[in-house]
Amino acid sequence: MGLKGFAEGGIASIVAGCTTHPLDLIKVRMQLQGEPTAAVQSLRPAMAFHAGPSHTTVPLPPPRVGPISVGLRIIQQDGAAALFSGVSATVLRQTLYSTTRMGLYEILKNKWADPNTNNLPLTSKITAGLIAGGVGAAVGNPADVAMVRMQADGRLPLDQRRNYKSVVDAISQMTKNEGVASLWRGSSLTVHRAMVVTASQLASYDQFKEMILEKNLMKDGLGTHVTASFAAGFVAAVASNPIDVIKTRVMNMKVEAGKAAPYSGAVDCAVKTIKAEGPMALYKGFIPTISRQGPFTVVLFVTLEQVRKLLKDF
């Protein structure tokens, strides 16, 4: 039963991840909007403390645009196929991260459930989600870093792009140029985000589904699965977006030899982001996040329920 849960969760996660990948790519691009370039960062201390006149002109950041404009710009610049940049990393990430978290959550849920009613209190569901998400994120972090970088690459000038050919190439180049530790850059953020997402997403899906069935609002079928999963997706998006913004920026930062990194860590990134762009910067990309998290969660759980039916005799 344990291995079956991993297989069911893995298949559903890969289908959901590939289906909603363009929305995830747009979300990453939007989360990086307004992030200072290296040139602006190097000028900021001098401008902050220099009282005299300066002839240096700081380049203004490009205007912020919405998800539709970002998507159209990607297509215009690099073609429709660019919307699937980094999809190989998504497949690997879902294989490592989501397979682990979905399977482990099912094991913990079945182990802790009341043997008579087969129900589990919400607090126990959240605890199971926190544990499963943390373990899954630690396993899948290298693929997560590669995915963020491959998705963000297209926003850079041609001479600054990393031009990873695939997730294997990305991980290979990162290991060679930045060391093995770079594969776990932002891992604390990934773990915290995954704990929040898994606890809010899986626990709320089970809770919403149980509530709908107990109150006889709908029968156990596609309508119930879609309703519960979309509600779970909204809860997960609201809870995880701030962590997701910081994670994206820390993972995407370019660290050059002999120079200080743009961010020393998650807290430093959060402080600099809020100072430069305001507190609501932590909810950048929320529209594409909910636009992606909603469909992702719907596809995930609808697929999961169908896979469970197919594999029920195994």
GROMACS .gro file of C-alpha atoms in nm:
model
  314
    1MET     CA    1   0.000   0.000   0.000
    2GLY     CA    2   0.289   0.236   0.076
    3LEU     CA    3   0.453   0.197  -0.266
    4LYS     CA    4   0.115   0.223  -0.435
    5GLY     CA    5   0.058   0.563  -0.274
    6PHE     CA    6   0.393   0.688  -0.405
    7ALA     CA    7   0.314   0.565  -0.757
    8GLU     CA    8  -0.035   0.719  -0.761
    9GLY     CA    9   0.091   1.052  -0.630
   10GLY     CA   10   0.385   1.057  -0.869
   11ILE     CA   11   0.177   0.992  -1.183
   12ALA     CA   12  -0.082   1.255  -1.087
   13SER     CA   13   0.187   1.512  -1.001
   14ILE     CA   14   0.378   1.470  -1.328
   15VAL     CA   15   0.056   1.507  -1.531
   16ALA     CA   16  -0.044   1.818  -1.333
   17GLY     CA   17   0.306   1.970  -1.346
   18CYS     CA   18   0.346   1.935  -1.723
   19THR     CA   19  -0.009   2.057  -1.790
   20THR     CA   20   0.033   2.379  -1.593
   21HIS     CA   21   0.404   2.444  -1.665
   22PRO     CA   22   0.346   2.758  -1.880
   23LEU     CA   23   0.154   2.920  -1.594
   24ASP     CA   24   0.437   2.835  -1.354
   25LEU     CA   25   0.691   2.990  -1.593
   26ILE     CA   26   0.488   3.312  -1.616
   27LYS     CA   27   0.463   3.318  -1.236
   28VAL     CA   28   0.844   3.294  -1.201
   29ARG     CA   29   0.900   3.574  -1.454
   30MET     CA   30   0.654   3.798  -1.269
   31GLN     CA   31   0.814   3.727  -0.932
   32LEU     CA   32   1.145   3.850  -1.071
   33GLN     CA   33   0.995   4.177  -1.201
   34GLY     CA   34   1.143   4.480  -1.027
   35GLU     CA   35   1.440   4.287  -0.893
   36PRO     CA   36   1.743   4.518  -0.913
   37THR     CA   37   2.011   4.431  -1.168
   38ALA     CA   38   2.373   4.390  -1.063
   39ALA     CA   39   2.448   4.739  -1.193
   40VAL     CA   40   2.179   4.902  -0.983
   41GLN     CA   41   2.281   4.708  -0.672
   42SER     CA   42   2.642   4.817  -0.703
   43LEU     CA   43   2.536   5.183  -0.729
   44ARG     CA   44   2.288   5.183  -0.443
   45PRO     CA   45   2.532   5.217  -0.145
   46ALA     CA   46   2.717   5.509  -0.309
   47MET     CA   47   2.394   5.689  -0.389
   48ALA     CA   48   2.255   5.626  -0.043
   49PHE     CA   49   2.542   5.797   0.140
   50HIS     CA   50   2.681   6.040  -0.117
   51ALA     CA   51   2.556   6.388  -0.034
   52GLY     CA   52   2.700   6.568  -0.335
   53PRO     CA   53   2.559   6.580  -0.686
   54SER     CA   54   2.603   6.278  -0.904
   55HIS     CA   55   2.613   6.255  -1.279
   56THR     CA   56   2.548   5.879  -1.270
   57THR     CA   57   2.211   5.781  -1.408
   58VAL     CA   58   2.051   5.474  -1.254
   59PRO     CA   59   1.855   5.277  -1.513
   60LEU     CA   60   1.486   5.255  -1.432
   61PRO     CA   61   1.335   4.908  -1.401
   62PRO     CA   62   1.103   4.803  -1.683
   63PRO     CA   63   0.731   4.861  -1.623
   64ARG     CA   64   0.554   4.578  -1.446
   65VAL     CA   65   0.308   4.389  -1.660
   66GLY     CA   66   0.040   4.129  -1.605
   67PRO     CA   67   0.043   3.754  -1.674
   68ILE     CA   68  -0.115   3.780  -2.021
   69SER     CA   69   0.140   4.043  -2.130
   70VAL     CA   70   0.424   3.835  -1.988
   71GLY     CA   71   0.301   3.526  -2.173
   72LEU     CA   72   0.262   3.715  -2.502
   73ARG     CA   73   0.608   3.869  -2.464
   74ILE     CA   74   0.762   3.524  -2.414
   75ILE     CA   75   0.590   3.396  -2.730
   76GLN     CA   76   0.691   3.704  -2.933
   77GLN     CA   77   1.055   3.690  -2.825
   78ASP     CA   78   1.125   3.317  -2.820
   79GLY     CA   79   0.825   3.139  -2.972
   80ALA     CA   80   0.541   2.937  -2.820
   81ALA     CA   81   0.780   2.652  -2.730
   82ALA     CA   82   0.948   2.888  -2.481
   83LEU     CA   83   0.642   2.855  -2.257
   84PHE     CA   84   0.771   2.505  -2.182
   85SER     CA   85   1.126   2.616  -2.094
   86GLY     CA   86   1.245   2.397  -1.808
   87VAL     CA   87   0.972   2.134  -1.847
   88SER     CA   88   1.232   1.857  -1.813
   89ALA     CA   89   1.318   2.002  -1.471
   90THR     CA   90   0.948   2.005  -1.384
   91VAL     CA   91   0.922   1.633  -1.465
   92LEU     CA   92   1.225   1.554  -1.250
   93ARG     CA   93   1.101   1.781  -0.970
   94GLN     CA   94   0.759   1.618  -0.963
   95THR     CA   95   0.919   1.274  -0.978
   96LEU     CA   96   1.138   1.348  -0.675
   97TYR     CA   97   0.946   1.604  -0.471
   98SER     CA   98   0.578   1.534  -0.532
   99THR     CA   99   0.609   1.156  -0.545
  100THR     CA  100   0.779   1.166  -0.204
  101ARG     CA  101   0.537   1.410  -0.042
  102MET     CA  102   0.220   1.249  -0.179
  103GLY     CA  103   0.328   0.897  -0.088
  104LEU     CA  104   0.452   0.991   0.259
  105TYR     CA  105   0.136   1.191   0.332
  106GLU     CA  106  -0.080   0.888   0.247
  107ILE     CA  107   0.131   0.663   0.471
  108LEU     CA  108   0.105   0.903   0.767
  109LYS     CA  109  -0.266   0.966   0.706
  110ASN     CA  110  -0.346   0.593   0.699
  111LYS     CA  111  -0.129   0.527   1.002
  112TRP     CA  112  -0.285   0.804   1.215
  113ALA     CA  113  -0.647   0.765   1.101
  114ASP     CA  114  -0.913   0.635   1.339
  115PRO     CA  115  -0.942   0.262   1.256
  116ASN     CA  116  -1.321   0.267   1.310
  117THR     CA  117  -1.419   0.578   1.112
  118ASN     CA  118  -1.105   0.609   0.894
  119ASN     CA  119  -1.118   0.985   0.967
  120LEU     CA  120  -0.829   1.206   1.072
  121PRO     CA  121  -0.851   1.537   1.265
  122LEU     CA  122  -0.749   1.849   1.069
  123THR     CA  123  -0.452   1.910   1.299
  124SER     CA  124  -0.317   1.562   1.223
  125LYS     CA  125  -0.367   1.617   0.849
  126ILE     CA  126  -0.170   1.943   0.873
  127THR     CA  127   0.108   1.771   1.070
  128ALA     CA  128   0.127   1.491   0.812
  129GLY     CA  129   0.144   1.754   0.536
  130LEU     CA  130   0.422   1.947   0.709
  131ILE     CA  131   0.635   1.634   0.752
  132ALA     CA  132   0.570   1.500   0.401
  133GLY     CA  133   0.633   1.838   0.236
  134GLY     CA  134   0.961   1.895   0.421
  135VAL     CA  135   1.102   1.554   0.330
  136GLY     CA  136   0.988   1.582  -0.033
  137ALA     CA  137   1.143   1.928  -0.073
  138ALA     CA  138   1.480   1.817   0.061
  139VAL     CA  139   1.484   1.534  -0.192
  140GLY     CA  140   1.373   1.747  -0.488
  141ASN     CA  141   1.566   2.072  -0.428
  142PRO     CA  142   1.828   2.025  -0.708
  143ALA     CA  143   1.552   1.988  -0.967
  144ASP     CA  144   1.372   2.289  -0.816
  145VAL     CA  145   1.678   2.513  -0.853
  146ALA     CA  146   1.732   2.395  -1.211
  147MET     CA  147   1.365   2.456  -1.295
  148VAL     CA  148   1.367   2.813  -1.160
  149ARG     CA  149   1.686   2.897  -1.351
  150MET     CA  150   1.565   2.746  -1.677
  151GLN     CA  151   1.233   2.930  -1.647
  152ALA     CA  152   1.402   3.262  -1.566
  153ASP     CA  153   1.673   3.239  -1.832
  154GLY     CA  154   1.466   3.394  -2.110
  155ARG     CA  155   1.430   3.726  -1.927
  156LEU     CA  156   1.807   3.786  -1.937
  157PRO     CA  157   2.000   3.951  -2.224
  158LEU     CA  158   2.137   3.697  -2.471
  159ASP     CA  159   2.497   3.735  -2.350
  160GLN     CA  160   2.397   3.670  -1.988
  161ARG     CA  161   2.181   3.362  -2.038
  162ARG     CA  162   2.290   3.032  -1.892
  163ASN     CA  163   2.143   2.840  -2.188
  164TYR     CA  164   2.094   2.509  -2.009
  165LYS     CA  165   2.004   2.239  -2.263
  166SER     CA  166   1.814   2.022  -2.015
  167VAL     CA  167   1.775   1.960  -1.644
  168VAL     CA  168   2.072   1.720  -1.657
  169ASP     CA  169   2.286   1.989  -1.823
  170ALA     CA  170   2.168   2.247  -1.568
  171ILE     CA  171   2.259   2.029  -1.269
  172SER     CA  172   2.591   1.934  -1.433
  173GLN     CA  173   2.690   2.296  -1.502
  174MET     CA  174   2.585   2.413  -1.155
  175THR     CA  175   2.792   2.139  -0.993
  176LYS     CA  176   3.092   2.218  -1.212
  177ASN     CA  177   3.081   2.599  -1.190
  178GLU     CA  178   2.931   2.664  -0.848
  179GLY     CA  179   2.990   2.346  -0.650
  180VAL     CA  180   2.759   2.070  -0.530
  181ALA     CA  181   2.623   2.294  -0.254
  182SER     CA  182   2.461   2.517  -0.519
  183LEU     CA  183   2.212   2.236  -0.587
  184TRP     CA  184   2.069   2.298  -0.241
  185ARG     CA  185   2.071   2.679  -0.266
  186GLY     CA  186   1.754   2.809  -0.108
  187SER     CA  187   1.679   2.464   0.033
  188SER     CA  188   1.555   2.606   0.364
  189LEU     CA  189   1.305   2.814   0.166
  190THR     CA  190   1.210   2.517  -0.049
  191VAL     CA  191   1.149   2.306   0.260
  192HIS     CA  192   0.944   2.576   0.433
  193ARG     CA  193   0.741   2.644   0.119
  194ALA     CA  194   0.681   2.274   0.058
  195MET     CA  195   0.570   2.224   0.418
  196VAL     CA  196   0.322   2.512   0.387
  197VAL     CA  197   0.198   2.404   0.041
  198THR     CA  198   0.163   2.035   0.129
  199ALA     CA  199  -0.006   2.100   0.463
  200SER     CA  200  -0.247   2.357   0.318
  201GLN     CA  201  -0.308   2.177  -0.013
  202LEU     CA  202  -0.344   1.811   0.087
  203ALA     CA  203  -0.499   1.872   0.429
  204SER     CA  204  -0.752   2.126   0.299
  205TYR     CA  205  -0.844   1.902   0.002
  206ASP     CA  206  -0.922   1.614   0.235
  207GLN     CA  207  -1.108   1.849   0.472
  208PHE     CA  208  -1.316   2.015   0.197
  209LYS     CA  209  -1.396   1.678   0.040
  210GLU     CA  210  -1.508   1.529   0.373
  211MET     CA  211  -1.718   1.839   0.448
  212ILE     CA  212  -1.893   1.826   0.108
  213LEU     CA  213  -1.972   1.454   0.147
  214GLU     CA  214  -2.081   1.479   0.512
  215LYS     CA  215  -2.325   1.762   0.435
  216ASN     CA  216  -2.449   1.579   0.123
  217LEU     CA  217  -2.380   1.885  -0.092
  218MET     CA  218  -2.257   1.659  -0.373
  219LYS     CA  219  -2.186   1.293  -0.432
  220ASP     CA  220  -1.836   1.151  -0.440
  221GLY     CA  221  -1.753   1.221  -0.803
  222LEU     CA  222  -1.590   1.466  -1.041
  223GLY     CA  223  -1.787   1.768  -0.912
  224THR     CA  224  -1.676   1.708  -0.555
  225HIS     CA  225  -1.315   1.649  -0.658
  226VAL     CA  226  -1.300   1.969  -0.868
  227THR     CA  227  -1.466   2.184  -0.600
  228ALA     CA  228  -1.249   2.055  -0.314
  229SER     CA  229  -0.929   2.075  -0.517
  230PHE     CA  230  -0.987   2.432  -0.639
  231ALA     CA  231  -1.058   2.546  -0.282
  232ALA     CA  232  -0.740   2.369  -0.170
  233GLY     CA  233  -0.544   2.539  -0.447
  234PHE     CA  234  -0.661   2.884  -0.334
  235VAL     CA  235  -0.564   2.813   0.028
  236ALA     CA  236  -0.220   2.687  -0.081
  237ALA     CA  237  -0.159   2.991  -0.306
  238VAL     CA  238  -0.240   3.244  -0.032
  239ALA     CA  239  -0.027   3.063   0.224
  240SER     CA  240   0.279   3.000   0.007
  241ASN     CA  241   0.319   3.302  -0.224
  242PRO     CA  242   0.550   3.514   0.000
  243ILE     CA  243   0.787   3.221   0.053
  244ASP     CA  244   0.770   3.139  -0.318
  245VAL     CA  245   0.879   3.492  -0.421
  246ILE     CA  246   1.183   3.484  -0.191
  247LYS     CA  247   1.269   3.128  -0.297
  248THR     CA  248   1.259   3.223  -0.664
  249ARG     CA  249   1.490   3.521  -0.616
  250VAL     CA  250   1.743   3.337  -0.399
  251MET     CA  251   1.760   3.040  -0.637
  252ASN     CA  252   1.790   3.261  -0.946
  253MET     CA  253   2.061   3.497  -0.816
  254LYS     CA  254   2.388   3.489  -1.004
  255VAL     CA  255   2.690   3.453  -0.776
  256GLU     CA  256   3.019   3.562  -0.935
  257ALA     CA  257   3.359   3.460  -0.803
  258GLY     CA  258   3.517   3.726  -0.583
  259LYS     CA  259   3.196   3.926  -0.552
  260ALA     CA  260   2.936   3.935  -0.277
  261ALA     CA  261   2.614   3.751  -0.352
  262PRO     CA  262   2.309   3.975  -0.414
  263TYR     CA  263   2.143   3.814  -0.112
  264SER     CA  264   2.312   3.657   0.189
  265GLY     CA  265   2.009   3.445   0.262
  266ALA     CA  266   1.630   3.430   0.280
  267VAL     CA  267   1.590   3.699   0.545
  268ASP     CA  268   1.826   3.935   0.363
  269CYS     CA  269   1.634   3.879   0.039
  270ALA     CA  270   1.300   3.946   0.212
  271VAL     CA  271   1.429   4.266   0.377
  272LYS     CA  272   1.581   4.401   0.054
  273THR     CA  273   1.270   4.313  -0.144
  274ILE     CA  274   1.035   4.486   0.102
  275LYS     CA  275   1.262   4.794   0.132
  276ALA     CA  276   1.298   4.834  -0.244
  277GLU     CA  277   0.950   4.734  -0.358
  278GLY     CA  278   0.719   4.740  -0.058
  279PRO     CA  279   0.552   4.459   0.142
  280MET     CA  280   0.312   4.367  -0.138
  281ALA     CA  281   0.614   4.262  -0.346
  282LEU     CA  282   0.587   3.934  -0.152
  283TYR     CA  283   0.262   3.875  -0.339
  284LYS     CA  284   0.411   3.939  -0.682
  285GLY     CA  285   0.290   3.685  -0.929
  286PHE     CA  286  -0.014   3.602  -0.712
  287ILE     CA  287  -0.256   3.610  -1.006
  288PRO     CA  288  -0.051   3.358  -1.207
  289THR     CA  289   0.015   3.169  -0.882
  290ILE     CA  290  -0.356   3.118  -0.817
  291SER     CA  291  -0.412   3.077  -1.192
  292ARG     CA  292  -0.156   2.797  -1.184
  293GLN     CA  293  -0.219   2.660  -0.834
  294GLY     CA  294  -0.593   2.627  -0.898
  295PRO     CA  295  -0.565   2.426  -1.224
  296PHE     CA  296  -0.260   2.236  -1.091
  297THR     CA  297  -0.447   2.126  -0.780
  298VAL     CA  298  -0.759   2.038  -0.981
  299VAL     CA  299  -0.560   1.832  -1.235
  300LEU     CA  300  -0.356   1.677  -0.952
  301PHE     CA  301  -0.647   1.550  -0.745
  302VAL     CA  302  -0.881   1.464  -1.033
  303THR     CA  303  -0.599   1.262  -1.192
  304LEU     CA  304  -0.513   1.111  -0.852
  305GLU     CA  305  -0.871   0.995  -0.797
  306GLN     CA  306  -0.880   0.838  -1.145
  307VAL     CA  307  -0.541   0.669  -1.097
  308ARG     CA  308  -0.662   0.531  -0.764
  309LYS     CA  309  -0.963   0.377  -0.942
  310LEU     CA  310  -0.737   0.220  -1.205
  311LEU     CA  311  -0.497   0.078  -0.945
  312LYS     CA  312  -0.753  -0.018  -0.680
  313ASP     CA  313  -0.707  -0.390  -0.748
  314PHE     CA  314  -0.327  -0.380  -0.718
   0.00000   0.00000   0.00000
